[in-house]
mmCIF file of C-alpha atoms in Angstrom:
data_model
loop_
_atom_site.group_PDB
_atom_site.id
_atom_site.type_symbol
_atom_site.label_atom_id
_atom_site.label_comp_id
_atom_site.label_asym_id
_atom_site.label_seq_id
_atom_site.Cartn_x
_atom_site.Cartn_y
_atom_site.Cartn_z
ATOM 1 C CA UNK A 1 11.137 -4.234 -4.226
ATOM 2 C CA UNK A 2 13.349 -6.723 -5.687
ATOM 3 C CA UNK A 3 13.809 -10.390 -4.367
ATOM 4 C CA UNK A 4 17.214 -12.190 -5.014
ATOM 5 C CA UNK A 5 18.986 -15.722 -4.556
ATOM 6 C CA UNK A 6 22.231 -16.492 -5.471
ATOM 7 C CA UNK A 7 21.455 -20.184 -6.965
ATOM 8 C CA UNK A 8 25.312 -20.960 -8.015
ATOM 9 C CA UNK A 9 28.114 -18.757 -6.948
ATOM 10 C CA UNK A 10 30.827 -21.046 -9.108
ATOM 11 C CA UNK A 11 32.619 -21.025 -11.825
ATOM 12 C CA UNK A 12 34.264 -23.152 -14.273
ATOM 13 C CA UNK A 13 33.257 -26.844 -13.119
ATOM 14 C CA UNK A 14 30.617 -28.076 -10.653
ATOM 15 C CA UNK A 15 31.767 -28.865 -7.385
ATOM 16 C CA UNK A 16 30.185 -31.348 -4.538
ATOM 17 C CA UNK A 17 29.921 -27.589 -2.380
ATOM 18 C CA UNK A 18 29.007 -25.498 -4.914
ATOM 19 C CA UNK A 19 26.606 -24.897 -8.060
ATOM 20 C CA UNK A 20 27.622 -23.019 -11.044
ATOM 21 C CA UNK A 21 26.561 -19.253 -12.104
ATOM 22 C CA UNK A 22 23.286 -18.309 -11.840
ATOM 23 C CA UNK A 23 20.734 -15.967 -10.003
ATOM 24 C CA UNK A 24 17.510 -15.599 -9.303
ATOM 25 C CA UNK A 25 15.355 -11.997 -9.298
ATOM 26 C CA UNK A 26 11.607 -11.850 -8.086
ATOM 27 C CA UNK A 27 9.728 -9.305 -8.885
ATOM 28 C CA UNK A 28 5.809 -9.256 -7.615
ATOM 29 C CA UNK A 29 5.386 -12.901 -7.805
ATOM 30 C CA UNK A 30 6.832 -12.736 -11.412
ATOM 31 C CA UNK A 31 10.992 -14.199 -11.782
ATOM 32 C CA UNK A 32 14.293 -13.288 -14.084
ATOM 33 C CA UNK A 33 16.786 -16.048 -14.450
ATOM 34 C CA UNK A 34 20.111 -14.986 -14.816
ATOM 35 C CA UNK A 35 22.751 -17.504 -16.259
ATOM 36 C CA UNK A 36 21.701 -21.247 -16.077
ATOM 37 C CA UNK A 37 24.911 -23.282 -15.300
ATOM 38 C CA UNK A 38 25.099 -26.948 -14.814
ATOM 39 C CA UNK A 39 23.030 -27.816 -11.627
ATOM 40 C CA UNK A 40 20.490 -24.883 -11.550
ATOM 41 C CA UNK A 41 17.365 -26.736 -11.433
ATOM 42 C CA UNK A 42 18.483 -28.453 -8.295
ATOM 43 C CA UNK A 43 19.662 -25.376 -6.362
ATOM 44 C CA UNK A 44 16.155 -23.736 -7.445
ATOM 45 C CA UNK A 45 14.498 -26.842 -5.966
ATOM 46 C CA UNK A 46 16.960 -26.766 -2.927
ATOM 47 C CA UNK A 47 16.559 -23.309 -2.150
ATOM 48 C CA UNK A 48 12.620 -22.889 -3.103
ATOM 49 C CA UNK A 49 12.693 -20.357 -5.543
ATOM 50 C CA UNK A 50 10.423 -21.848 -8.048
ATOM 51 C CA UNK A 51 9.887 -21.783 -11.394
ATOM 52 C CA UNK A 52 6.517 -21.473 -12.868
ATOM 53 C CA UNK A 53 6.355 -17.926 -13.122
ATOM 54 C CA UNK A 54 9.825 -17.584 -14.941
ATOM 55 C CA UNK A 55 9.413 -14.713 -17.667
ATOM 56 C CA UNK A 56 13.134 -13.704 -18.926
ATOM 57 C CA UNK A 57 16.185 -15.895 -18.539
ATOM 58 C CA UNK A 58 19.271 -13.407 -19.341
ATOM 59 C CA UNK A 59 22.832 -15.223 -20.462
ATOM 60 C CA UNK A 60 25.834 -13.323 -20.458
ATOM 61 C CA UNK A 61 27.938 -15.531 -22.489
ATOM 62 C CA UNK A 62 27.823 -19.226 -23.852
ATOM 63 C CA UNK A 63 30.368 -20.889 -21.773
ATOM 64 C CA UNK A 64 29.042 -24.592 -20.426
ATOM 65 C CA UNK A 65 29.050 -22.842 -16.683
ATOM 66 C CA UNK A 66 26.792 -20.430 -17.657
ATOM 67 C CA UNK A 67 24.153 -22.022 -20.090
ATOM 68 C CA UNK A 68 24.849 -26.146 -19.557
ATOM 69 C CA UNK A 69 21.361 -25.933 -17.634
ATOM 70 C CA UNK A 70 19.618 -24.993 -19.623
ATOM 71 C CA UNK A 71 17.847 -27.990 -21.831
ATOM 72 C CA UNK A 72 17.110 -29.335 -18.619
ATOM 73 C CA UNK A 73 14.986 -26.570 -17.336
ATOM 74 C CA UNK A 74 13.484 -25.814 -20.823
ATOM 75 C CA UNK A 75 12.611 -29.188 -20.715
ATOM 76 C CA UNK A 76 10.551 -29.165 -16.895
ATOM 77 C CA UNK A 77 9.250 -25.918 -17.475
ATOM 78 C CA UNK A 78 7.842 -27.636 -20.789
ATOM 79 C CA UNK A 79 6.624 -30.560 -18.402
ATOM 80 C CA UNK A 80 5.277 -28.250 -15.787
ATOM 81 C CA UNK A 81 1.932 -27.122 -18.428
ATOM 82 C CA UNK A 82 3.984 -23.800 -19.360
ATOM 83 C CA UNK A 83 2.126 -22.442 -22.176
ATOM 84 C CA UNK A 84 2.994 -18.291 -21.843
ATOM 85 C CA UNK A 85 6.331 -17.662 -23.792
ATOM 86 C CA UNK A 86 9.592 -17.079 -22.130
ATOM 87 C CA UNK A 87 12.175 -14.207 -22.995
ATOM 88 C CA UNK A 88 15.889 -14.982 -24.006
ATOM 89 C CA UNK A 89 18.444 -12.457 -23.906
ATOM 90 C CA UNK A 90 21.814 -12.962 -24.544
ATOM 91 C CA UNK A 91 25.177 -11.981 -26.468
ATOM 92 C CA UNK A 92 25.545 -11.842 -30.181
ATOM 93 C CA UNK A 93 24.912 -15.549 -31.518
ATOM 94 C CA UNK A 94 22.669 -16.415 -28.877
ATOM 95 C CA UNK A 95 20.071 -16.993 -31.316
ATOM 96 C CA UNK A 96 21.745 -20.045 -33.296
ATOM 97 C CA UNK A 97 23.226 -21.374 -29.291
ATOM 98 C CA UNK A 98 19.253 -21.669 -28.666
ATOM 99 C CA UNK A 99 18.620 -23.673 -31.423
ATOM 100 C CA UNK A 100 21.088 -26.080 -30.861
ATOM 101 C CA UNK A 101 19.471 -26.191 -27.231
ATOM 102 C CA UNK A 102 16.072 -26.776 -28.149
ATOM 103 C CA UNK A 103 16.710 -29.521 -30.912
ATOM 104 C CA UNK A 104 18.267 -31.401 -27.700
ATOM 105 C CA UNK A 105 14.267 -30.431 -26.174
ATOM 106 C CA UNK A 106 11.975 -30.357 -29.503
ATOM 107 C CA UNK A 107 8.371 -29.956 -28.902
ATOM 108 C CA UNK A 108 8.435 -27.475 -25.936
ATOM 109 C CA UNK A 109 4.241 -25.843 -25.809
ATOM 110 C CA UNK A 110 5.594 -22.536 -25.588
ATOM 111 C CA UNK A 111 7.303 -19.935 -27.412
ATOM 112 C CA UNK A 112 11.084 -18.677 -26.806
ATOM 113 C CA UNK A 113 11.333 -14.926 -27.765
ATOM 114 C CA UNK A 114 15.075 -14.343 -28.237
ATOM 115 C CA UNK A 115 16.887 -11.123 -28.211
ATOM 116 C CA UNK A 116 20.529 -10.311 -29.103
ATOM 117 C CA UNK A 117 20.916 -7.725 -27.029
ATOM 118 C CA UNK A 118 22.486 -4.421 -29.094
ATOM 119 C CA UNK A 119 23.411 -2.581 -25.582
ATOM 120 C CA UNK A 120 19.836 -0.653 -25.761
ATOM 121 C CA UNK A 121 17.427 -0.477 -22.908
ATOM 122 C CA UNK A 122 14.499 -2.951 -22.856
ATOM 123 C CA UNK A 123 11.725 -2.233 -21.105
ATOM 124 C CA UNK A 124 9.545 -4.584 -19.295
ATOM 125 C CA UNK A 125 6.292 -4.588 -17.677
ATOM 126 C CA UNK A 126 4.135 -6.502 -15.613
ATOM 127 C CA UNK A 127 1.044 -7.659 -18.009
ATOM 128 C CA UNK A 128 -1.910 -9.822 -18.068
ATOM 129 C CA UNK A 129 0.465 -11.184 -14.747
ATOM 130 C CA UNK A 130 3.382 -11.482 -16.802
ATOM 131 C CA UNK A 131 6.877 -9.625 -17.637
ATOM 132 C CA UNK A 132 5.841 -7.980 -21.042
ATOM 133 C CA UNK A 133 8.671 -6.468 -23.482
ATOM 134 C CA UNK A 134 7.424 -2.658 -24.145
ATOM 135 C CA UNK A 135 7.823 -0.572 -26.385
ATOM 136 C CA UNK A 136 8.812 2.804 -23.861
ATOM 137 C CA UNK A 137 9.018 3.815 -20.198
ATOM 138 C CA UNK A 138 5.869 5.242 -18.860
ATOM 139 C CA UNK A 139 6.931 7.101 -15.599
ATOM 140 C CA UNK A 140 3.691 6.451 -13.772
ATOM 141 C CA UNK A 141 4.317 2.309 -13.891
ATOM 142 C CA UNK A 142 7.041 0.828 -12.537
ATOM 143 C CA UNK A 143 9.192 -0.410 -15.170
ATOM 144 C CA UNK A 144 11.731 -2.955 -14.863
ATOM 145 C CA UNK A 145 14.452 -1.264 -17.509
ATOM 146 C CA UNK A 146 16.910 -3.665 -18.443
ATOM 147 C CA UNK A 147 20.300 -2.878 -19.762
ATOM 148 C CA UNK A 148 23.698 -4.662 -20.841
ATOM 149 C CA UNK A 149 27.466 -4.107 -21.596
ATOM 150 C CA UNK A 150 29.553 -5.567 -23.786
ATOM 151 C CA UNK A 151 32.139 -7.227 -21.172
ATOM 152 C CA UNK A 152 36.172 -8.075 -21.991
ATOM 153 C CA UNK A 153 36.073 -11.602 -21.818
ATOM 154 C CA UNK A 154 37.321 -14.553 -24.075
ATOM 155 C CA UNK A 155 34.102 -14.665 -25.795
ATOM 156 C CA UNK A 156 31.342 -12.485 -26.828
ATOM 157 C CA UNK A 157 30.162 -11.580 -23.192
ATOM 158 C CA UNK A 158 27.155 -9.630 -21.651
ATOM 159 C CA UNK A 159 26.839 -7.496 -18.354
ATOM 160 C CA UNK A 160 23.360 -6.385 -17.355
ATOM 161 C CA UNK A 161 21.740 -4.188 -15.166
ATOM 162 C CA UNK A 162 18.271 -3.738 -13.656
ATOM 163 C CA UNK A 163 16.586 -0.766 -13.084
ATOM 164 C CA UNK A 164 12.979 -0.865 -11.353
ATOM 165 C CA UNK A 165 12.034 2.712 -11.460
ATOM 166 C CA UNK A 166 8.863 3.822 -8.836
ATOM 167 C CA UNK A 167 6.416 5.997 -9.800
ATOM 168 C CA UNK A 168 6.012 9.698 -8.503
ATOM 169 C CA UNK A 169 4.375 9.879 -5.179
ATOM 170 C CA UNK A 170 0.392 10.530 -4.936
ATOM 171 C CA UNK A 171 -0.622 13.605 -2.869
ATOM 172 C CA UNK A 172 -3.871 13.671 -1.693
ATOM 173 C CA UNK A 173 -3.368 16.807 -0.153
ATOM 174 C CA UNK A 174 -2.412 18.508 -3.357
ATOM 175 C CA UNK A 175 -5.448 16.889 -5.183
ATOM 176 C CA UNK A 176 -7.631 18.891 -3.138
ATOM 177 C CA UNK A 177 -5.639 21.845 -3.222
ATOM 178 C CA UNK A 178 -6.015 21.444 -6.574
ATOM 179 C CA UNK A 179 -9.897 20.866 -6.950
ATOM 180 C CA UNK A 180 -9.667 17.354 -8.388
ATOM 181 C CA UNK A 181 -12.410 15.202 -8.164
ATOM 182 C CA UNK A 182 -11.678 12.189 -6.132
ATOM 183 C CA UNK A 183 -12.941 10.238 -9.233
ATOM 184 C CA UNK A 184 -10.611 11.341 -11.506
ATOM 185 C CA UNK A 185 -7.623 10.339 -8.759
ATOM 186 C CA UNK A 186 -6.573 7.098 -9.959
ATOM 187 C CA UNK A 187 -6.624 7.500 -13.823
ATOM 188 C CA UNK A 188 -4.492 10.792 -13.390
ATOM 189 C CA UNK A 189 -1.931 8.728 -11.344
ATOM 190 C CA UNK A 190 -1.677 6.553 -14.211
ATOM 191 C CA UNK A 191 -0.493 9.524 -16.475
ATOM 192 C CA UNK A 192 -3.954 10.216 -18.293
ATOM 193 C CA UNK A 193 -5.332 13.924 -19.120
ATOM 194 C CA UNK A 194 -8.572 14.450 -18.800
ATOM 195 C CA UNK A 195 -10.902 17.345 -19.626
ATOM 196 C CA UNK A 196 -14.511 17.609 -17.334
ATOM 197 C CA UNK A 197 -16.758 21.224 -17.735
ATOM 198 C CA UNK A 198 -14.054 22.829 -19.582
ATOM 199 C CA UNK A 199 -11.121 22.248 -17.196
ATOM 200 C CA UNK A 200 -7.882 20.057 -17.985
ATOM 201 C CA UNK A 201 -6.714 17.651 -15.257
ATOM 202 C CA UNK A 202 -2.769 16.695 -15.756
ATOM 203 C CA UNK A 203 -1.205 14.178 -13.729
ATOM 204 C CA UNK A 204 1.317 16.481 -12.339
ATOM 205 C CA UNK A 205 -1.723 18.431 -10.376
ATOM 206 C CA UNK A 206 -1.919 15.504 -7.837
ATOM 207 C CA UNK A 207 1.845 13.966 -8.312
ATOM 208 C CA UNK A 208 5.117 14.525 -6.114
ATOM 209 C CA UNK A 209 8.438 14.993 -7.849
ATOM 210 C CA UNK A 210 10.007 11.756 -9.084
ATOM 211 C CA UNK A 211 11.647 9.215 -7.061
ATOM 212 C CA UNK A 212 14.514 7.110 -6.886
ATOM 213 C CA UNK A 213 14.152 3.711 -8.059
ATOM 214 C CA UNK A 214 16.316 0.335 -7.564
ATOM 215 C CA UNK A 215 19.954 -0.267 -9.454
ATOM 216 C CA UNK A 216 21.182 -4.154 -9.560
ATOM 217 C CA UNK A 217 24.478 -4.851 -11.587
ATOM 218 C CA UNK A 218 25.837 -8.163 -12.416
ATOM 219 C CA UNK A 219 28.938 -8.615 -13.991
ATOM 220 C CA UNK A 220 31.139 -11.512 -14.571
ATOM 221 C CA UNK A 221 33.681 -13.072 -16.836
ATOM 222 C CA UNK A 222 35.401 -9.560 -17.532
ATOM 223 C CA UNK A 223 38.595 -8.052 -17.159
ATOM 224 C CA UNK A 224 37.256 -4.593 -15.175
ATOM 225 C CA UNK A 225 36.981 -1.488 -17.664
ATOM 226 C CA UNK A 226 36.400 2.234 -17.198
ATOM 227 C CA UNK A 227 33.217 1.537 -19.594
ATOM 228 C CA UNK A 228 31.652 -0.882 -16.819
ATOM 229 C CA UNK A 229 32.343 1.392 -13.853
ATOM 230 C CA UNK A 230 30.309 4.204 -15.812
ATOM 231 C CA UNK A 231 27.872 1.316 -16.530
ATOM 232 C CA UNK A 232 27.287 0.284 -12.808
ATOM 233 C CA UNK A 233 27.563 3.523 -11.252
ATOM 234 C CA UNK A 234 25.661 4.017 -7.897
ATOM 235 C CA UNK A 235 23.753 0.373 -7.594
ATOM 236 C CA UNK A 236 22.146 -0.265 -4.814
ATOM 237 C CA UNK A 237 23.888 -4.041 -5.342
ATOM 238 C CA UNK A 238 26.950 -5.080 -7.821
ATOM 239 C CA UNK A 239 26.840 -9.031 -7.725
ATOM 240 C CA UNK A 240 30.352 -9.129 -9.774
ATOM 241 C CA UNK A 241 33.193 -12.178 -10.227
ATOM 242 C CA UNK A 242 35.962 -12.772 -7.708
ATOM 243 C CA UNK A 243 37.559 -15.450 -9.815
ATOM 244 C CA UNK A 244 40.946 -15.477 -7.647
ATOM 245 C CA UNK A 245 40.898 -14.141 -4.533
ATOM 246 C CA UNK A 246 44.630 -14.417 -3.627
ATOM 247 C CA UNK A 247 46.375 -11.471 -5.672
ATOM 248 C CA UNK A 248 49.115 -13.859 -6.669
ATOM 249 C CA UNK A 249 46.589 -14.844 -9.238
ATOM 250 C CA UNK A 250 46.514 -11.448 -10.859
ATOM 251 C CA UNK A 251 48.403 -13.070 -14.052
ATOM 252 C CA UNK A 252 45.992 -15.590 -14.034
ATOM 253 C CA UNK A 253 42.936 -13.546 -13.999
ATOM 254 C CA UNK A 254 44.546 -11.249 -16.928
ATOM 255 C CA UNK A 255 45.349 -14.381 -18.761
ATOM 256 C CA UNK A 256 41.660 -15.833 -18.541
ATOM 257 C CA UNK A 257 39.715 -12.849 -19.032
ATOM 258 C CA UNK A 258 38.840 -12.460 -15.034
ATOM 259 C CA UNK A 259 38.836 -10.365 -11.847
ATOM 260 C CA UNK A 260 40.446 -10.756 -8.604
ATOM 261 C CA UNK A 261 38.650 -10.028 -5.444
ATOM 262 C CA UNK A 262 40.711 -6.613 -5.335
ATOM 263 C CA UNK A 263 39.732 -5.972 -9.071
ATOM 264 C CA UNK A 264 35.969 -6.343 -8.593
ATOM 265 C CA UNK A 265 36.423 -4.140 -4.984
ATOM 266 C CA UNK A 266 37.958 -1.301 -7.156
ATOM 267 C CA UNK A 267 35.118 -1.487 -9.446
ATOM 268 C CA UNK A 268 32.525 -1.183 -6.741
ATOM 269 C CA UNK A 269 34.654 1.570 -5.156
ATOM 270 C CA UNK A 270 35.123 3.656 -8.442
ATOM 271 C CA UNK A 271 31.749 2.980 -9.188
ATOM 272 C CA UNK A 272 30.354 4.262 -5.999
ATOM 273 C CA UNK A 273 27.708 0.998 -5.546
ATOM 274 C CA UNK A 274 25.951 0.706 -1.874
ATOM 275 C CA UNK A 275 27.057 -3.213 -1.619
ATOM 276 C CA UNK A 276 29.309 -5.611 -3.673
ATOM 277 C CA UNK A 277 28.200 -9.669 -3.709
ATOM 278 C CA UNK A 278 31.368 -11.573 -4.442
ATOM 279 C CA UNK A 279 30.444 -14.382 -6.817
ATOM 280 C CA UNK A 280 31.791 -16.902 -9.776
ATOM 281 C CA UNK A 281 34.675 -18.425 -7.692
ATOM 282 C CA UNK A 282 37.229 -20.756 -8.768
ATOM 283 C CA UNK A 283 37.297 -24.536 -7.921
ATOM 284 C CA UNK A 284 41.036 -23.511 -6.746
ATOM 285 C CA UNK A 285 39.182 -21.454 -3.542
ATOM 286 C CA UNK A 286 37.961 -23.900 -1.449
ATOM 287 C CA UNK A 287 37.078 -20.886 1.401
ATOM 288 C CA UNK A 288 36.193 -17.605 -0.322
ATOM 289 C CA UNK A 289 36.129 -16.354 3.123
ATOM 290 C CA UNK A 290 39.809 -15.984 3.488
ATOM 291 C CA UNK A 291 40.524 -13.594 1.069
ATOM 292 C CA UNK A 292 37.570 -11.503 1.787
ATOM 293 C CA UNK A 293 39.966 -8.843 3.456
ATOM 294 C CA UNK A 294 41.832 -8.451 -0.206
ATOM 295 C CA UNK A 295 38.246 -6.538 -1.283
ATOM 296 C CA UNK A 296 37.755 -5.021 2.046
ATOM 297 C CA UNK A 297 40.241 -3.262 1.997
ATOM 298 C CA UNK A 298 39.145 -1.560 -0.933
ATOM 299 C CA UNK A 299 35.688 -1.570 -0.501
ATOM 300 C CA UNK A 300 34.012 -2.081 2.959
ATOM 301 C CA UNK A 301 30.779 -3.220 2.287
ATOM 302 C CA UNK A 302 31.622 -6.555 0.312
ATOM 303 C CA UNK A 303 29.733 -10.024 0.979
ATOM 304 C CA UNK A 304 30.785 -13.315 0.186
ATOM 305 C CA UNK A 305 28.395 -15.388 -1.681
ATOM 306 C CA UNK A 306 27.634 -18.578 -1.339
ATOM 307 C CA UNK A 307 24.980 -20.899 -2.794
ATOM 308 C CA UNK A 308 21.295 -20.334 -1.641
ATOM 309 C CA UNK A 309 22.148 -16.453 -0.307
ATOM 310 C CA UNK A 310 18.983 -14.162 -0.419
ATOM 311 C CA UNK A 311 18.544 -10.031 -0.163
ATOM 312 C CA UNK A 312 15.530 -8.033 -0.852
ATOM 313 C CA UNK A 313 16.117 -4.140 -2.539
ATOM 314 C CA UNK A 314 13.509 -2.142 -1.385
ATOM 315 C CA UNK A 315 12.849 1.498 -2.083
ATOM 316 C CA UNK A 316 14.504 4.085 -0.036
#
């Protein structure tokens, strides 16, 4: 299962109600940043999210409300005995942004592994209790399979998804149906072969068929785009921008590279997603709330976010 909190659900400048963009994921006690706006190490200490065990921080694009926090939490994790390296991944250029960053924090004890991200699937991996970059999918682990979009925005701009996949279902029954030693059990569920007195053991003697995993989309700072619906199709949660909410701001949002409430519904809609999270709102909306019906309309299972909201994903 996945483990979310909304840390900042605004955009553009801090408010004294509201932090800027970013989100936290927890996966078995390990954690994926997402966007590091002004403010985010106070929301994480506000809302008890911790940090420690922060693997991957992923920036969609290099705007000061997504990325103006992070020196300062460089900077504590670097202060907190962090030795293990940490994961970047961001737009094109988000190499040379990071070194600008860390001359502002020189010295840090542990290594930043940065990634442009090319729109290919990275795999991670819990190992040696860490999120490990590797190299391919092995359906008998669960994977966390991360993926991102290139997004229509006024800048070089990232979308990403995040795909835990679940490994096919043991059957106990079938193993001895099958005349499988109980000994061999658990290194055929990890996808091994194994040949004992002249028989071959595969995996698929003791396995079900395989299961559905968990889909998480975010996506913000974007115009919508046929490529992102096809990109976010059947989440089980789209946490997407609702810049404007009042659809008299539809020139606005064109103007500025963003979505109205409506605009994001339509996505979730077209995209048939179980749940849309409203986020990234404009200092202009001072109660998200009221325009909540403008995406209802469109898509019935909407939430309003707000600063500190949690969800778990769990398998179906």
């Amino acid at each position: 299962m996945l483990d979310l909190t909304l840390l900042g659900c605004g955009g553009g400048l801090p408010m004294s109600q509201r932090f800027l963009s970013s989100m936290m994921i927890s996966y078995r006690g390990r954690k994926i940043l997402i966007d590091c706006g002004e403010g985010t190490q106070v929301s994480m200490r506000q809302f008890n999210t911790g940090f420690k065990s922060l693997d991957i921080i992923c920036i969609t694009h290099a705007h000061g409300d997504h990325i103006y926090g992070l020196p300062g939490l460089l900077s504590t994790l670097g202060n907190s005995d962090r030795t293990e390296p940490i994961t970047i991944i961001g737009p094109k250029g988000i190499k040379e942004i990071m070194e600008n960053i860390v001359s502002l924090v020189p010295n840090l004890p542990y290594e930043l592994d940065i990634i442009e991200s090319t729109d290919e699937q990275m795999v991670f991996r819990i190992k040696n209790k860490m999120l490990c970059l590797e190299e391919s999918i092995n359906e008998f682990e669960e994977n966390i399979i991360i993926s991102t979009i290139d997004l229509e925005h006024s800048i070089d701009c990232k979308g990403y998804k995040f795909h835990l996949t679940r490994r096919p279902k043991f059957l106990a029954d079938k193993a001895i149906d099958s005349n499988i030693p109980q000994t061999l059990w658990s290194k055929l569920q990890s996808g091994g072969t194994i040949e004992l007195n002249d028989k071959v053991y595969y995996p698929d003697m003791l396995l079900g068929d395989k299961r559905l995993g968990i889909k998480l989309s975010y996506i913000t700072d974007t115009r919508p785009t046929e490529s992102t619906v096809e990109f976010i199709k059947e989440s089980d949660l789209l946490v997407c921008e609702g810049t404007y909410g009042d659809e008299e701001d539809i020139e606005k949002a064109k103007d500025n590279k963003h979505m109205t409430f409506s605009e994001a519904a339509t996505l979730a809609y077209k995209a048939k997603v179980s749940q849309l999270l409203l986020t990234h709102f404009s200092p202009s909306i001072d109660e998200p709330h009221m325009y909540l019906n403008n995406a209802e309309e469109i898509f019935k299972n909407t939430i309003i976010g707000f600063d500190g909201f949690r969800k778990t994903l769990r398998y179906e």
